[in-house]
Amino acid sequence: MSQSASMKMKPAVAPTRRRRFSITKAIVFVIFGILLVTQLYPLVWLFIYSLKTNEEILSGNFFALPAVFQWSNYTAAIESGNYWRYLTNSLLVTSITMVCVILLASLTAFAITRFRWKYGQVVLLAFLLGMMIPMQGTLLPLMIIFKNINILNTHLSLILPYIAFQTPIAVFILSGFMKAIPQEIEESGIVDGAGVFRIFRSLILPISVPPIVTVCILAFINIWNEYILAATFISSEKLKTLPFGVNSFVSQYSVNYGAIGAFLVLGALPVILIYFLLSEKITKGMVAGAVKG
């Protein structure tokens, strides 16, 4: 009797669990759907905006598609807005900064986490304090210093502050990952006669690729979109980066709203492509950097 009673009760429990699971799943899908729409809608709207004429934009119908796609807006943005010059300057500054940040941060994180010295945590704390310094609070002293050493209005006046502001978060992510690397890996290298730099180059760096990729992507996004330092330290038209170039283009073509929208799309396109192509690596690297050994 007990077996038959238990068999009768099972069908009553299963639908309840299934129903609860479906309701929870539906709520999760609704929340993520709302987040997806709120994140993607501004990008889609900007793209449609960039393909309209001034009359269609000023009509006030924001949701309507253009009658004819105005691809000439992109031509005007590229040719008249010096897009390629600004893009080249941004790529140059960003690339040099990323290489320096990875080199300095990886060596620092290796020294903090793998060497046995009593000041390791103090140095790590100093870098963490660097994350709390606001960029705006350094503009005036940096302006005076760069003017005195004659590097104001050069790309070096952007690269040095970018390295300083991106290195702390890079050290934090890389040191969190390197703490979890087993000591046996280094011991095997020592047994084979490898020195410190050989262990770092041949053993630690290959293992640390996921957080390094994450640091590269985060640094790229932060540097690419930075405007305050570029507007403060750069005045030459030939040296302007893309965010500052967007502001110049908007001021110059304030009547051609479609071309302004096209320039904004072109300015955001590199970051959007890199983020969507490498979003999985960002997640893996952040999780790896959060691991504590």
GROMACS .gro file of C-alpha atoms in nm:
model
  293
    1MET     CA    1   0.000   0.000   0.000
    2SER     CA    2   0.281   0.238   0.083
    3GLN     CA    3   0.446   0.189  -0.258
    4SER     CA    4   0.119   0.252  -0.443
    5ALA     CA    5   0.055   0.563  -0.233
    6SER     CA    6   0.402   0.704  -0.309
    7MET     CA    7   0.352   0.633  -0.677
    8LYS     CA    8   0.026   0.828  -0.672
    9MET     CA    9   0.189   1.127  -0.503
   10LYS     CA   10   0.475   1.168  -0.752
   11PRO     CA   11   0.267   1.298  -1.046
   12ALA     CA   12   0.124   1.569  -0.816
   13VAL     CA   13   0.469   1.699  -0.715
   14ALA     CA   14   0.629   1.701  -1.062
   15PRO     CA   15   0.389   1.950  -1.228
   16THR     CA   16   0.431   2.189  -0.935
   17ARG     CA   17   0.809   2.190  -0.972
   18ARG     CA   18   0.779   2.221  -1.346
   19ARG     CA   19   0.538   2.513  -1.310
   20ARG     CA   20   0.763   2.694  -1.061
   21PHE     CA   21   1.063   2.645  -1.284
   22SER     CA   22   0.883   2.781  -1.589
   23ILE     CA   23   0.765   3.091  -1.400
   24THR     CA   24   1.117   3.162  -1.273
   25LYS     CA   25   1.259   3.106  -1.618
   26ALA     CA   26   1.003   3.341  -1.770
   27ILE     CA   27   1.085   3.615  -1.519
   28VAL     CA   28   1.457   3.579  -1.595
   29PHE     CA   29   1.392   3.598  -1.969
   30VAL     CA   30   1.178   3.909  -1.925
   31ILE     CA   31   1.447   4.084  -1.718
   32PHE     CA   32   1.722   3.998  -1.964
   33GLY     CA   33   1.498   4.098  -2.254
   34ILE     CA   34   1.443   4.441  -2.100
   35LEU     CA   35   1.816   4.484  -2.041
   36LEU     CA   36   1.890   4.377  -2.399
   37VAL     CA   37   1.644   4.625  -2.545
   38THR     CA   38   1.768   4.913  -2.329
   39GLN     CA   39   2.130   4.843  -2.429
   40LEU     CA   40   2.079   4.783  -2.801
   41TYR     CA   41   1.807   5.037  -2.873
   42PRO     CA   42   2.036   5.346  -2.853
   43LEU     CA   43   2.279   5.184  -3.098
   44VAL     CA   44   2.004   5.088  -3.343
   45TRP     CA   45   1.844   5.431  -3.311
   46LEU     CA   46   2.179   5.605  -3.376
   47PHE     CA   47   2.239   5.392  -3.686
   48ILE     CA   48   1.893   5.477  -3.826
   49TYR     CA   49   1.949   5.842  -3.731
   50SER     CA   50   2.273   5.847  -3.933
   51LEU     CA   51   2.088   5.740  -4.250
   52LYS     CA   52   1.823   6.014  -4.245
   53THR     CA   53   1.804   6.357  -4.398
   54ASN     CA   54   1.773   6.670  -4.187
   55GLU     CA   55   1.402   6.697  -4.274
   56GLU     CA   56   1.334   6.344  -4.152
   57ILE     CA   57   1.530   6.402  -3.832
   58LEU     CA   58   1.356   6.733  -3.754
   59SER     CA   59   1.012   6.585  -3.826
   60GLY     CA   60   1.014   6.434  -3.476
   61ASN     CA   61   0.928   6.080  -3.584
   62PHE     CA   62   1.215   5.902  -3.413
   63PHE     CA   63   1.095   5.549  -3.484
   64ALA     CA   64   1.040   5.585  -3.859
   65LEU     CA   65   1.284   5.438  -4.108
   66PRO     CA   66   1.432   5.678  -4.366
   67ALA     CA   67   1.259   5.690  -4.702
   68VAL     CA   68   1.599   5.656  -4.872
   69PHE     CA   69   1.911   5.548  -4.690
   70GLN     CA   70   2.152   5.844  -4.694
   71TRP     CA   71   2.486   5.664  -4.721
   72SER     CA   72   2.632   5.995  -4.831
   73ASN     CA   73   2.631   6.093  -4.463
   74TYR     CA   74   2.906   5.840  -4.403
   75THR     CA   75   3.101   5.968  -4.701
   76ALA     CA   76   3.080   6.322  -4.563
   77ALA     CA   77   3.186   6.203  -4.218
   78ILE     CA   78   3.491   6.017  -4.349
   79GLU     CA   79   3.610   6.273  -4.602
   80SER     CA   80   3.519   6.602  -4.436
   81GLY     CA   81   3.566   6.491  -4.077
   82ASN     CA   82   3.927   6.368  -4.105
   83TYR     CA   83   3.811   6.032  -3.975
   84TRP     CA   84   4.117   5.835  -4.087
   85ARG     CA   85   4.355   6.080  -3.920
   86TYR     CA   86   4.170   6.067  -3.589
   87LEU     CA   87   4.141   5.688  -3.615
   88THR     CA   88   4.516   5.651  -3.676
   89ASN     CA   89   4.599   5.873  -3.379
   90SER     CA   90   4.367   5.675  -3.152
   91LEU     CA   91   4.512   5.343  -3.268
   92LEU     CA   92   4.867   5.467  -3.212
   93VAL     CA   93   4.802   5.598  -2.861
   94THR     CA   94   4.592   5.298  -2.761
   95SER     CA   95   4.836   5.038  -2.894
   96ILE     CA   96   5.142   5.187  -2.724
   97THR     CA   97   4.953   5.227  -2.397
   98MET     CA   98   4.822   4.869  -2.400
   99VAL     CA   99   5.169   4.722  -2.464
  100CYS     CA  100   5.320   4.925  -2.179
  101VAL     CA  101   5.035   4.843  -1.940
  102ILE     CA  102   5.057   4.468  -2.006
  103LEU     CA  103   5.434   4.467  -1.968
  104LEU     CA  104   5.440   4.670  -1.645
  105ALA     CA  105   5.132   4.510  -1.488
  106SER     CA  106   5.237   4.151  -1.560
  107LEU     CA  107   5.587   4.205  -1.419
  108THR     CA  108   5.446   4.381  -1.112
  109ALA     CA  109   5.185   4.115  -1.049
  110PHE     CA  110   5.450   3.843  -1.089
  111ALA     CA  111   5.677   4.012  -0.836
  112ILE     CA  112   5.395   4.071  -0.586
  113THR     CA  113   5.245   3.723  -0.595
  114ARG     CA  114   5.536   3.489  -0.672
  115PHE     CA  115   5.823   3.645  -0.477
  116ARG     CA  116   5.854   3.594  -0.103
  117TRP     CA  117   5.908   3.944   0.030
  118LYS     CA  118   5.731   4.124   0.312
  119TYR     CA  119   5.642   4.436   0.114
  120GLY     CA  120   5.439   4.257  -0.153
  121GLN     CA  121   5.100   4.339  -0.002
  122VAL     CA  122   5.207   4.697   0.065
  123VAL     CA  123   5.294   4.745  -0.302
  124LEU     CA  124   4.963   4.586  -0.405
  125LEU     CA  125   4.779   4.821  -0.169
  126ALA     CA  126   4.959   5.118  -0.325
  127PHE     CA  127   4.834   5.014  -0.669
  128LEU     CA  128   4.481   4.965  -0.535
  129LEU     CA  129   4.494   5.317  -0.392
  130GLY     CA  130   4.584   5.434  -0.742
  131MET     CA  131   4.244   5.312  -0.861
  132MET     CA  132   4.076   5.560  -0.626
  133ILE     CA  133   4.245   5.873  -0.764
  134PRO     CA  134   4.003   6.066  -0.989
  135MET     CA  135   4.138   6.158  -1.329
  136GLN     CA  136   3.999   6.510  -1.307
  137GLY     CA  137   4.204   6.580  -0.994
  138THR     CA  138   4.530   6.530  -1.182
  139LEU     CA  139   4.467   6.763  -1.476
  140LEU     CA  140   4.627   7.076  -1.331
  141PRO     CA  141   4.947   6.918  -1.190
  142LEU     CA  142   4.992   6.712  -1.506
  143MET     CA  143   4.946   7.022  -1.719
  144ILE     CA  144   5.221   7.202  -1.525
  145ILE     CA  145   5.457   6.905  -1.534
  146PHE     CA  146   5.410   6.838  -1.905
  147LYS     CA  147   5.459   7.205  -1.987
  148ASN     CA  148   5.784   7.217  -1.789
  149ILE     CA  149   5.928   6.908  -1.961
  150ASN     CA  150   5.803   7.021  -2.306
  151ILE     CA  151   5.578   6.725  -2.391
  152LEU     CA  152   5.249   6.916  -2.383
  153ASN     CA  153   5.051   6.883  -2.709
  154THR     CA  154   5.217   6.553  -2.797
  155HIS     CA  155   5.091   6.197  -2.792
  156LEU     CA  156   5.330   6.127  -2.505
  157SER     CA  157   5.124   6.361  -2.285
  158LEU     CA  158   4.832   6.120  -2.333
  159ILE     CA  159   5.021   5.792  -2.321
  160LEU     CA  160   5.188   5.854  -1.983
  161PRO     CA  161   4.863   5.934  -1.792
  162TYR     CA  162   4.680   5.650  -1.967
  163ILE     CA  163   4.948   5.405  -1.851
  164ALA     CA  164   4.927   5.542  -1.497
  165PHE     CA  165   4.548   5.511  -1.477
  166GLN     CA  166   4.518   5.170  -1.646
  167THR     CA  167   4.803   4.992  -1.465
  168PRO     CA  168   4.636   4.962  -1.118
  169ILE     CA  169   4.330   4.771  -1.241
  170ALA     CA  170   4.558   4.556  -1.458
  171VAL     CA  171   4.778   4.470  -1.159
  172PHE     CA  172   4.468   4.388  -0.954
  173ILE     CA  173   4.331   4.146  -1.216
  174LEU     CA  174   4.663   3.978  -1.296
  175SER     CA  175   4.773   3.941  -0.934
  176GLY     CA  176   4.442   3.780  -0.845
  177PHE     CA  177   4.499   3.522  -1.116
  178MET     CA  178   4.868   3.460  -1.049
  179LYS     CA  179   4.800   3.386  -0.683
  180ALA     CA  180   4.613   3.073  -0.790
  181ILE     CA  181   4.899   2.934  -1.002
  182PRO     CA  182   5.050   2.630  -0.824
  183GLN     CA  183   5.403   2.666  -0.690
  184GLU     CA  184   5.495   2.332  -0.850
  185ILE     CA  185   5.507   2.501  -1.191
  186GLU     CA  186   5.786   2.733  -1.080
  187GLU     CA  187   5.964   2.455  -0.898
  188SER     CA  188   5.972   2.246  -1.216
  189GLY     CA  189   6.129   2.540  -1.400
  190ILE     CA  190   6.389   2.587  -1.129
  191VAL     CA  191   6.478   2.218  -1.145
  192ASP     CA  192   6.535   2.255  -1.519
  193GLY     CA  193   6.772   2.545  -1.455
  194ALA     CA  194   6.542   2.830  -1.561
  195GLY     CA  195   6.595   3.175  -1.417
  196VAL     CA  196   6.335   3.423  -1.296
  197PHE     CA  197   6.272   3.588  -1.632
  198ARG     CA  198   6.268   3.251  -1.810
  199ILE     CA  199   6.004   3.124  -1.565
  200PHE     CA  200   5.802   3.442  -1.616
  201ARG     CA  201   5.826   3.433  -1.994
  202SER     CA  202   5.788   3.060  -2.058
  203LEU     CA  203   5.565   2.942  -1.772
  204ILE     CA  204   5.366   3.223  -1.610
  205LEU     CA  205   5.278   3.434  -1.914
  206PRO     CA  206   5.128   3.148  -2.124
  207ILE     CA  207   4.906   3.049  -1.832
  208SER     CA  208   4.799   3.410  -1.776
  209VAL     CA  209   4.664   3.468  -2.127
  210PRO     CA  210   4.291   3.490  -2.025
  211PRO     CA  211   4.334   3.775  -1.774
  212ILE     CA  212   4.585   3.946  -2.004
  213VAL     CA  213   4.328   3.948  -2.283
  214THR     CA  214   4.074   4.093  -2.041
  215VAL     CA  215   4.315   4.368  -1.938
  216CYS     CA  216   4.382   4.449  -2.304
  217ILE     CA  217   4.013   4.479  -2.386
  218LEU     CA  218   3.927   4.688  -2.080
  219ALA     CA  219   4.224   4.917  -2.142
  220PHE     CA  220   4.128   4.951  -2.507
  221ILE     CA  221   3.771   5.051  -2.424
  222ASN     CA  222   3.873   5.301  -2.154
  223ILE     CA  223   4.146   5.465  -2.361
  224TRP     CA  224   3.947   5.471  -2.684
  225ASN     CA  225   3.655   5.655  -2.522
  226GLU     CA  226   3.864   5.894  -2.311
  227TYR     CA  227   3.796   6.261  -2.383
  228ILE     CA  228   3.900   6.480  -2.088
  229LEU     CA  229   4.276   6.430  -2.112
  230ALA     CA  230   4.270   6.446  -2.492
  231ALA     CA  231   4.083   6.777  -2.484
  232THR     CA  232   4.314   6.920  -2.217
  233PHE     CA  233   4.659   6.820  -2.340
  234ILE     CA  234   4.612   6.814  -2.721
  235SER     CA  235   4.542   7.127  -2.922
  236SER     CA  236   4.696   7.039  -3.258
  237GLU     CA  237   4.451   6.921  -3.522
  238LYS     CA  238   4.699   6.661  -3.648
  239LEU     CA  239   4.729   6.493  -3.307
  240LYS     CA  240   4.365   6.476  -3.200
  241THR     CA  241   4.221   6.136  -3.113
  242LEU     CA  242   3.883   6.009  -3.225
  243PRO     CA  243   3.667   6.120  -2.926
  244PHE     CA  244   3.808   6.472  -2.951
  245GLY     CA  245   3.765   6.455  -3.328
  246VAL     CA  246   3.397   6.373  -3.281
  247ASN     CA  247   3.353   6.692  -3.079
  248SER     CA  248   3.532   6.895  -3.348
  249PHE     CA  249   3.317   6.743  -3.621
  250VAL     CA  250   2.997   6.817  -3.430
  251SER     CA  251   3.104   7.180  -3.386
  252GLN     CA  252   3.196   7.212  -3.753
  253TYR     CA  253   2.890   7.036  -3.900
  254SER     CA  254   2.625   7.131  -3.647
  255VAL     CA  255   2.364   7.169  -3.925
  256ASN     CA  256   2.418   6.833  -4.095
  257TYR     CA  257   2.265   6.607  -3.829
  258GLY     CA  258   2.284   6.293  -4.041
  259ALA     CA  259   2.660   6.331  -4.094
  260ILE     CA  260   2.705   6.388  -3.721
  261GLY     CA  261   2.520   6.064  -3.651
  262ALA     CA  262   2.735   5.883  -3.907
  263PHE     CA  263   3.055   6.010  -3.743
  264LEU     CA  264   2.930   5.897  -3.402
  265VAL     CA  265   2.859   5.550  -3.542
  266LEU     CA  266   3.205   5.530  -3.697
  267GLY     CA  267   3.362   5.643  -3.371
  268ALA     CA  268   3.184   5.377  -3.166
  269LEU     CA  269   3.220   5.098  -3.424
  270PRO     CA  270   3.570   4.972  -3.327
  271VAL     CA  271   3.479   4.936  -2.959
  272ILE     CA  272   3.147   4.767  -3.039
  273LEU     CA  273   3.311   4.516  -3.272
  274ILE     CA  274   3.589   4.428  -3.029
  275TYR     CA  275   3.349   4.392  -2.737
  276PHE     CA  276   3.105   4.166  -2.920
  277LEU     CA  277   3.381   3.954  -3.071
  278LEU     CA  278   3.571   3.911  -2.744
  279SER     CA  279   3.295   3.940  -2.481
  280GLU     CA  280   3.339   3.575  -2.382
  281LYS     CA  281   3.710   3.630  -2.317
  282ILE     CA  282   3.628   3.932  -2.101
  283THR     CA  283   3.400   3.721  -1.882
  284LYS     CA  284   3.651   3.435  -1.853
  285GLY     CA  285   3.935   3.673  -1.771
  286MET     CA  286   3.738   3.857  -1.503
  287VAL     CA  287   3.637   3.527  -1.341
  288ALA     CA  288   3.998   3.406  -1.358
  289GLY     CA  289   4.120   3.728  -1.201
  290ALA     CA  290   3.870   3.694  -0.918
  291VAL     CA  291   4.007   3.354  -0.811
  292LYS     CA  292   4.195   3.362  -0.484
  293GLY     CA  293   4.463   3.108  -0.409
   0.00000   0.00000   0.00000
